[in-house]
Amino acid sequence: MPDRAISSAEVRRANRHRVLRLLSRHGAMARADLCRESGLTGAGLSRIARELIDAGLLREVSARAPAGSVGRPGASLAIRPDGAFVIGMAISANRNAVVLMDAGQTLWEEEEVSVSFTEPEAALQTFADAANRLARRCGIDRNRLIGIGLCIGAPAARAVSAEGYVTSPVLGWADVPVGPRIAAATGLPTRVVARAAALLQAEIQSAPQAQHESRFLINAGLGIGSASDFPGNAQGSAIAGLGCVSHLPCPGSDVVCACGRRGCLEQTAAGAAVVRLLDPLLDRPGLPFAALNPALHQALDRAAEGDPAARAAFRTAGQRMAHGVDAVAALLGPDRIILAGQTGRQPDYLAGVRQGLSALASPVAGNTLSVSTAKSAEAAACVALENFVFSRQVDIARLKAA
């Protein structure tokens, strides 16, 4: 009997998840369309819809009757924007922010956070305090605030453990319990991911029409992070972590990477490479990676002002990155490759990537390579929505108590 009860509850959670995800991707849908797409019977969908409506997470909206039809149009189902709220946090060496987002993916409020990373515990408490302030300032029912998504400025996905512990050379952190500390200070479940994964999640949620499209995102800041979305992948995860370009070698480079290899794109094709090209004093072994960050901001400002040396440095780094983009295209064949990050979006860097791809006679076409404009904190909120609202783990009891 207990096994049957557990199995029934799991099936109900899975079916609820299908409905929530379809509505989050497509907006309002007629019940018949939901049944067809989810595989649920009409009775099964009605039970789930009633539960979610009672919890305040769904609403019924009037459907427009087709031209020439007679009788009353049916009601469609849609996510109720104020039915749930999440917090998004971006923690990085350059820009730090906390945002409040509703279930309709509308940003309610944002707060910039200024911290020192030399004391991780104090820094995390500052972020938690900002999250609690946002919820109070917006006057939302605390029971409708149901989770936190947090993205870390860490080049590689493996810098974040499943439990939310973070190791980031850029922040100077080693095995810091980010997820547990934020969860304890806010009383909310917290999902911690590398920034590339958060940015890709934002891309997925902003383009529901491309749900069957495979995507690979490269986040180029000071270093390089990457994340992938291959629908139907064996891991069963939306962001499988397949592929990591940061430690692919750049031909002809002997720069020693922190991993011990030479020529890694992490060191030769992102912001670290730009600042070393501009200042030979920064091009020396043993210099902490984080120490290069102020110089990258200066390089971005110089390039924006038209400085020829800065623009050339970004272009050179972009040409090197073309080897990574070409390798991703050849080995994984995604439908779309997305460049993101403060370095990845820089115009001269982008021009360098395209020039490099042309020189390699790469099959990557213009419509294959795109640029993400997603902001880190908002992307982190998208992670929270995916993990705590449009998910099997959505806390129905908490929402019903609101």
PDB file of C-alpha atoms in Angstrom, residues 73-275:
ATOM      1  CA  PRO A  73     -16.032  29.580 -26.473  1.00  0.00           C
ATOM      2  CA  GLY A  74     -14.245  27.360 -23.967  1.00  0.00           C
ATOM      3  CA  ALA A  75     -11.931  28.586 -21.236  1.00  0.00           C
ATOM      4  CA  SER A  76      -8.182  28.302 -21.598  1.00  0.00           C
ATOM      5  CA  LEU A  77      -5.684  27.872 -18.787  1.00  0.00           C
ATOM      6  CA  ALA A  78      -2.773  30.208 -18.089  1.00  0.00           C
ATOM      7  CA  ILE A  79      -0.132  30.831 -15.454  1.00  0.00           C
ATOM      8  CA  ARG A  80      -1.295  33.436 -12.949  1.00  0.00           C
ATOM      9  CA  PRO A  81       1.619  35.915 -12.820  1.00  0.00           C
ATOM     10  CA  ASP A  82       1.113  36.875  -9.168  1.00  0.00           C
ATOM     11  CA  GLY A  83       0.565  33.260  -8.175  1.00  0.00           C
ATOM     12  CA  ALA A  84       4.217  32.760  -7.284  1.00  0.00           C
ATOM     13  CA  PHE A  85       7.397  34.809  -6.974  1.00  0.00           C
ATOM     14  CA  VAL A  86      11.082  33.969  -7.040  1.00  0.00           C
ATOM     15  CA  ILE A  87      14.343  35.714  -6.272  1.00  0.00           C
ATOM     16  CA  GLY A  88      17.261  35.859  -8.684  1.00  0.00           C
ATOM     17  CA  MET A  89      20.800  36.583  -7.471  1.00  0.00           C
ATOM     18  CA  ALA A  90      23.876  37.286  -9.569  1.00  0.00           C
ATOM     19  CA  ILE A  91      27.210  37.003  -7.775  1.00  0.00           C
ATOM     20  CA  SER A  92      30.276  37.863  -9.804  1.00  0.00           C
ATOM     21  CA  ALA A  93      33.448  39.901  -9.752  1.00  0.00           C
ATOM     22  CA  ASN A  94      31.925  42.678 -11.839  1.00  0.00           C
ATOM     23  CA  ARG A  95      28.182  43.182 -11.247  1.00  0.00           C
ATOM     24  CA  ASN A  96      26.075  41.937  -8.346  1.00  0.00           C
ATOM     25  CA  ALA A  97      22.318  42.227  -8.106  1.00  0.00           C
ATOM     26  CA  VAL A  98      19.176  40.714  -6.584  1.00  0.00           C
ATOM     27  CA  VAL A  99      15.839  40.738  -8.424  1.00  0.00           C
ATOM     28  CA  LEU A 100      12.238  39.775  -7.685  1.00  0.00           C
ATOM     29  CA  MET A 101      10.346  38.091 -10.554  1.00  0.00           C
ATOM     30  CA  ASP A 102       6.797  36.765 -10.786  1.00  0.00           C
ATOM     31  CA  ALA A 103       5.583  33.539 -12.380  1.00  0.00           C
ATOM     32  CA  GLY A 104       4.792  35.454 -15.568  1.00  0.00           C
ATOM     33  CA  GLN A 105       8.520  36.259 -15.857  1.00  0.00           C
ATOM     34  CA  THR A 106       7.929  39.954 -15.177  1.00  0.00           C
ATOM     35  CA  LEU A 107      10.636  41.726 -13.199  1.00  0.00           C
ATOM     36  CA  TRP A 108       9.150  43.567 -10.211  1.00  0.00           C
ATOM     37  CA  GLU A 109      12.202  45.104  -8.621  1.00  0.00           C
ATOM     38  CA  GLU A 110      15.991  45.023  -8.706  1.00  0.00           C
ATOM     39  CA  GLU A 111      18.631  46.011  -6.187  1.00  0.00           C
ATOM     40  CA  GLU A 112      22.342  46.404  -6.862  1.00  0.00           C
ATOM     41  CA  VAL A 113      24.535  44.826  -4.193  1.00  0.00           C
ATOM     42  CA  SER A 114      27.985  46.053  -3.188  1.00  0.00           C
ATOM     43  CA  VAL A 115      30.134  43.505  -1.353  1.00  0.00           C
ATOM     44  CA  SER A 116      33.676  42.413  -0.661  1.00  0.00           C
ATOM     45  CA  PHE A 117      34.347  38.777  -1.449  1.00  0.00           C
ATOM     46  CA  THR A 118      37.225  38.437   0.991  1.00  0.00           C
ATOM     47  CA  GLU A 119      34.711  37.352   3.656  1.00  0.00           C
ATOM     48  CA  PRO A 120      32.270  34.993   1.905  1.00  0.00           C
ATOM     49  CA  GLU A 121      29.906  34.582   4.855  1.00  0.00           C
ATOM     50  CA  ALA A 122      29.401  38.339   5.229  1.00  0.00           C
ATOM     51  CA  ALA A 123      28.949  38.715   1.461  1.00  0.00           C
ATOM     52  CA  LEU A 124      26.269  36.025   1.358  1.00  0.00           C
ATOM     53  CA  GLN A 125      24.423  37.581   4.285  1.00  0.00           C
ATOM     54  CA  THR A 126      24.357  40.878   2.371  1.00  0.00           C
ATOM     55  CA  PHE A 127      22.680  39.130  -0.566  1.00  0.00           C
ATOM     56  CA  ALA A 128      20.171  37.407   1.716  1.00  0.00           C
ATOM     57  CA  ASP A 129      19.319  40.735   3.386  1.00  0.00           C
ATOM     58  CA  ALA A 130      18.720  42.303  -0.025  1.00  0.00           C
ATOM     59  CA  ALA A 131      16.367  39.454  -0.985  1.00  0.00           C
ATOM     60  CA  ASN A 132      14.362  39.847   2.205  1.00  0.00           C
ATOM     61  CA  ARG A 133      14.147  43.619   1.663  1.00  0.00           C
ATOM     62  CA  LEU A 134      12.801  43.192  -1.868  1.00  0.00           C
ATOM     63  CA  ALA A 135      10.018  40.893  -0.684  1.00  0.00           C
ATOM     64  CA  ARG A 136       8.997  43.333   2.072  1.00  0.00           C
ATOM     65  CA  ARG A 137       9.196  46.380  -0.186  1.00  0.00           C
ATOM     66  CA  CYS A 138       6.950  44.821  -2.825  1.00  0.00           C
ATOM     67  CA  GLY A 139       4.418  43.738  -0.202  1.00  0.00           C
ATOM     68  CA  ILE A 140       3.972  40.210  -1.564  1.00  0.00           C
ATOM     69  CA  ASP A 141       2.619  37.363   0.550  1.00  0.00           C
ATOM     70  CA  ARG A 142       5.679  35.539   1.866  1.00  0.00           C
ATOM     71  CA  ASN A 143       4.029  32.185   1.155  1.00  0.00           C
ATOM     72  CA  ARG A 144       4.044  33.047  -2.548  1.00  0.00           C
ATOM     73  CA  LEU A 145       7.799  33.584  -2.531  1.00  0.00           C
ATOM     74  CA  ILE A 146       8.927  30.030  -3.124  1.00  0.00           C
ATOM     75  CA  GLY A 147      12.537  29.834  -4.237  1.00  0.00           C
ATOM     76  CA  ILE A 148      15.856  31.434  -5.140  1.00  0.00           C
ATOM     77  CA  GLY A 149      17.982  31.003  -8.240  1.00  0.00           C
ATOM     78  CA  LEU A 150      21.595  32.073  -7.857  1.00  0.00           C
ATOM     79  CA  CYS A 151      24.182  32.299 -10.609  1.00  0.00           C
ATOM     80  CA  ILE A 152      27.875  32.459  -9.854  1.00  0.00           C
ATOM     81  CA  GLY A 153      30.572  34.080 -11.944  1.00  0.00           C
ATOM     82  CA  ALA A 154      32.489  30.837 -12.231  1.00  0.00           C
ATOM     83  CA  PRO A 155      33.963  29.829 -15.598  1.00  0.00           C
ATOM     84  CA  ALA A 156      33.115  26.118 -15.433  1.00  0.00           C
ATOM     85  CA  ALA A 157      29.970  24.255 -14.410  1.00  0.00           C
ATOM     86  CA  ARG A 158      32.028  21.924 -12.231  1.00  0.00           C
ATOM     87  CA  ALA A 159      32.867  24.903  -9.998  1.00  0.00           C
ATOM     88  CA  VAL A 160      29.382  24.496  -8.482  1.00  0.00           C
ATOM     89  CA  SER A 161      28.545  21.255  -6.667  1.00  0.00           C
ATOM     90  CA  ALA A 162      25.094  19.682  -6.604  1.00  0.00           C
ATOM     91  CA  GLU A 163      24.763  20.861  -2.994  1.00  0.00           C
ATOM     92  CA  GLY A 164      25.516  24.477  -3.927  1.00  0.00           C
ATOM     93  CA  TYR A 165      29.156  24.670  -2.818  1.00  0.00           C
ATOM     94  CA  VAL A 166      31.189  27.062  -4.973  1.00  0.00           C
ATOM     95  CA  THR A 167      34.822  27.227  -6.008  1.00  0.00           C
ATOM     96  CA  SER A 168      35.599  30.312  -8.082  1.00  0.00           C
ATOM     97  CA  PRO A 169      39.110  31.653  -8.752  1.00  0.00           C
ATOM     98  CA  VAL A 170      37.577  34.900  -9.963  1.00  0.00           C
ATOM     99  CA  LEU A 171      35.897  35.454  -6.585  1.00  0.00           C
ATOM    100  CA  GLY A 172      38.731  33.916  -4.619  1.00  0.00           C
ATOM    101  CA  TRP A 173      36.357  31.313  -3.132  1.00  0.00           C
ATOM    102  CA  ALA A 174      37.120  27.648  -2.457  1.00  0.00           C
ATOM    103  CA  ASP A 175      34.310  25.253  -1.509  1.00  0.00           C
ATOM    104  CA  VAL A 176      32.087  27.999  -0.070  1.00  0.00           C
ATOM    105  CA  PRO A 177      28.582  26.696   0.942  1.00  0.00           C
ATOM    106  CA  VAL A 178      26.703  29.321  -1.043  1.00  0.00           C
ATOM    107  CA  GLY A 179      23.421  27.428  -1.453  1.00  0.00           C
ATOM    108  CA  PRO A 180      23.117  26.256   2.167  1.00  0.00           C
ATOM    109  CA  ARG A 181      24.001  29.710   3.559  1.00  0.00           C
ATOM    110  CA  ILE A 182      21.505  31.587   1.377  1.00  0.00           C
ATOM    111  CA  ALA A 183      18.777  29.022   2.084  1.00  0.00           C
ATOM    112  CA  ALA A 184      19.365  29.289   5.839  1.00  0.00           C
ATOM    113  CA  ALA A 185      19.346  33.102   5.801  1.00  0.00           C
ATOM    114  CA  THR A 186      16.163  33.426   3.706  1.00  0.00           C
ATOM    115  CA  GLY A 187      14.199  30.303   4.596  1.00  0.00           C
ATOM    116  CA  LEU A 188      13.849  29.525   0.876  1.00  0.00           C
ATOM    117  CA  PRO A 189      15.119  26.600  -1.230  1.00  0.00           C
ATOM    118  CA  THR A 190      18.053  27.747  -3.334  1.00  0.00           C
ATOM    119  CA  ARG A 191      19.472  26.470  -6.620  1.00  0.00           C
ATOM    120  CA  VAL A 192      23.025  27.538  -7.457  1.00  0.00           C
ATOM    121  CA  VAL A 193      24.391  27.295 -11.009  1.00  0.00           C
ATOM    122  CA  ALA A 194      27.298  28.691 -13.010  1.00  0.00           C
ATOM    123  CA  ARG A 195      26.408  31.833 -14.939  1.00  0.00           C
ATOM    124  CA  ALA A 196      26.497  30.141 -18.346  1.00  0.00           C
ATOM    125  CA  ALA A 197      23.795  27.693 -17.250  1.00  0.00           C
ATOM    126  CA  ALA A 198      21.592  30.539 -15.987  1.00  0.00           C
ATOM    127  CA  LEU A 199      21.979  32.515 -19.199  1.00  0.00           C
ATOM    128  CA  LEU A 200      21.063  29.463 -21.251  1.00  0.00           C
ATOM    129  CA  GLN A 201      17.974  28.882 -19.104  1.00  0.00           C
ATOM    130  CA  ALA A 202      16.894  32.457 -19.859  1.00  0.00           C
ATOM    131  CA  GLU A 203      17.386  31.794 -23.573  1.00  0.00           C
ATOM    132  CA  ILE A 204      15.264  28.645 -23.382  1.00  0.00           C
ATOM    133  CA  GLN A 205      12.412  30.401 -21.606  1.00  0.00           C
ATOM    134  CA  SER A 206      12.491  33.423 -23.922  1.00  0.00           C
ATOM    135  CA  ALA A 207      12.145  31.323 -27.092  1.00  0.00           C
ATOM    136  CA  PRO A 208       9.444  28.691 -26.537  1.00  0.00           C
ATOM    137  CA  GLN A 209       8.957  28.318 -30.274  1.00  0.00           C
ATOM    138  CA  ALA A 210      12.450  26.805 -30.433  1.00  0.00           C
ATOM    139  CA  GLN A 211      11.808  24.133 -27.791  1.00  0.00           C
ATOM    140  CA  HIS A 212      13.139  21.356 -30.041  1.00  0.00           C
ATOM    141  CA  GLU A 213      16.221  23.329 -31.049  1.00  0.00           C
ATOM    142  CA  SER A 214      19.604  22.260 -29.644  1.00  0.00           C
ATOM    143  CA  ARG A 215      21.675  25.112 -28.216  1.00  0.00           C
ATOM    144  CA  PHE A 216      25.181  25.628 -26.925  1.00  0.00           C
ATOM    145  CA  LEU A 217      26.018  28.820 -25.004  1.00  0.00           C
ATOM    146  CA  ILE A 218      29.521  30.199 -24.494  1.00  0.00           C
ATOM    147  CA  ASN A 219      29.814  32.840 -21.788  1.00  0.00           C
ATOM    148  CA  ALA A 220      32.965  34.896 -22.319  1.00  0.00           C
ATOM    149  CA  GLY A 221      33.843  37.239 -19.490  1.00  0.00           C
ATOM    150  CA  LEU A 222      37.230  37.251 -17.832  1.00  0.00           C
ATOM    151  CA  GLY A 223      37.247  33.496 -18.385  1.00  0.00           C
ATOM    152  CA  ILE A 224      34.928  31.174 -20.277  1.00  0.00           C
ATOM    153  CA  GLY A 225      31.901  29.168 -19.199  1.00  0.00           C
ATOM    154  CA  SER A 226      29.598  27.036 -21.293  1.00  0.00           C
ATOM    155  CA  ALA A 227      26.280  25.225 -21.076  1.00  0.00           C
ATOM    156  CA  SER A 228      24.238  23.155 -23.488  1.00  0.00           C
ATOM    157  CA  ASP A 229      20.641  22.211 -24.157  1.00  0.00           C
ATOM    158  CA  PHE A 230      20.115  19.138 -26.293  1.00  0.00           C
ATOM    159  CA  PRO A 231      16.430  18.111 -26.096  1.00  0.00           C
ATOM    160  CA  GLY A 232      16.049  14.413 -25.466  1.00  0.00           C
ATOM    161  CA  ASN A 233      19.621  14.013 -24.225  1.00  0.00           C
ATOM    162  CA  ALA A 234      20.441  10.855 -22.320  1.00  0.00           C
ATOM    163  CA  GLN A 235      20.947  12.706 -19.047  1.00  0.00           C
ATOM    164  CA  GLY A 236      17.328  13.846 -19.113  1.00  0.00           C
ATOM    165  CA  SER A 237      18.336  17.375 -18.106  1.00  0.00           C
ATOM    166  CA  ALA A 238      17.418  20.577 -19.903  1.00  0.00           C
ATOM    167  CA  ILE A 239      20.962  21.829 -19.427  1.00  0.00           C
ATOM    168  CA  ALA A 240      23.092  18.736 -19.721  1.00  0.00           C
ATOM    169  CA  GLY A 241      26.500  20.306 -19.273  1.00  0.00           C
ATOM    170  CA  LEU A 242      27.619  18.580 -22.450  1.00  0.00           C
ATOM    171  CA  GLY A 243      30.797  20.137 -23.777  1.00  0.00           C
ATOM    172  CA  CYS A 244      33.253  22.547 -22.161  1.00  0.00           C
ATOM    173  CA  VAL A 245      35.202  24.877 -24.416  1.00  0.00           C
ATOM    174  CA  SER A 246      37.279  26.659 -21.768  1.00  0.00           C
ATOM    175  CA  HIS A 247      40.100  24.125 -21.930  1.00  0.00           C
ATOM    176  CA  LEU A 248      40.164  23.494 -25.649  1.00  0.00           C
ATOM    177  CA  PRO A 249      43.600  24.499 -26.989  1.00  0.00           C
ATOM    178  CA  CYS A 250      44.219  27.516 -29.178  1.00  0.00           C
ATOM    179  CA  PRO A 251      46.680  26.587 -31.961  1.00  0.00           C
ATOM    180  CA  GLY A 252      50.072  28.223 -31.635  1.00  0.00           C
ATOM    181  CA  SER A 253      49.703  29.418 -28.030  1.00  0.00           C
ATOM    182  CA  ASP A 254      51.992  28.352 -25.184  1.00  0.00           C
ATOM    183  CA  VAL A 255      50.223  30.289 -22.401  1.00  0.00           C
ATOM    184  CA  VAL A 256      50.072  28.071 -19.321  1.00  0.00           C
ATOM    185  CA  CYS A 257      46.575  27.593 -17.901  1.00  0.00           C
ATOM    186  CA  ALA A 258      45.704  26.989 -14.246  1.00  0.00           C
ATOM    187  CA  CYS A 259      44.830  23.426 -15.271  1.00  0.00           C
ATOM    188  CA  GLY A 260      48.480  22.863 -16.247  1.00  0.00           C
ATOM    189  CA  ARG A 261      47.927  22.681 -19.995  1.00  0.00           C
ATOM    190  CA  ARG A 262      49.101  25.195 -22.582  1.00  0.00           C
ATOM    191  CA  GLY A 263      46.989  27.360 -24.856  1.00  0.00           C
ATOM    192  CA  CYS A 264      43.574  26.817 -23.228  1.00  0.00           C
ATOM    193  CA  LEU A 265      40.902  29.153 -24.601  1.00  0.00           C
ATOM    194  CA  GLU A 266      40.176  30.142 -20.996  1.00  0.00           C
ATOM    195  CA  GLN A 267      43.500  32.018 -21.022  1.00  0.00           C
ATOM    196  CA  THR A 268      43.852  32.903 -24.706  1.00  0.00           C
ATOM    197  CA  ALA A 269      40.393  33.757 -26.051  1.00  0.00           C
ATOM    198  CA  ALA A 270      38.461  35.744 -23.432  1.00  0.00           C
ATOM    199  CA  GLY A 271      38.874  38.784 -21.190  1.00  0.00           C
ATOM    200  CA  ALA A 272      42.087  37.519 -19.594  1.00  0.00           C
ATOM    201  CA  ALA A 273      43.697  37.407 -23.024  1.00  0.00           C
ATOM    202  CA  VAL A 274      42.510  40.924 -23.853  1.00  0.00           C
ATOM    203  CA  VAL A 275      44.087  42.520 -20.792  1.00  0.00           C
TER     204      VAL A 275
END
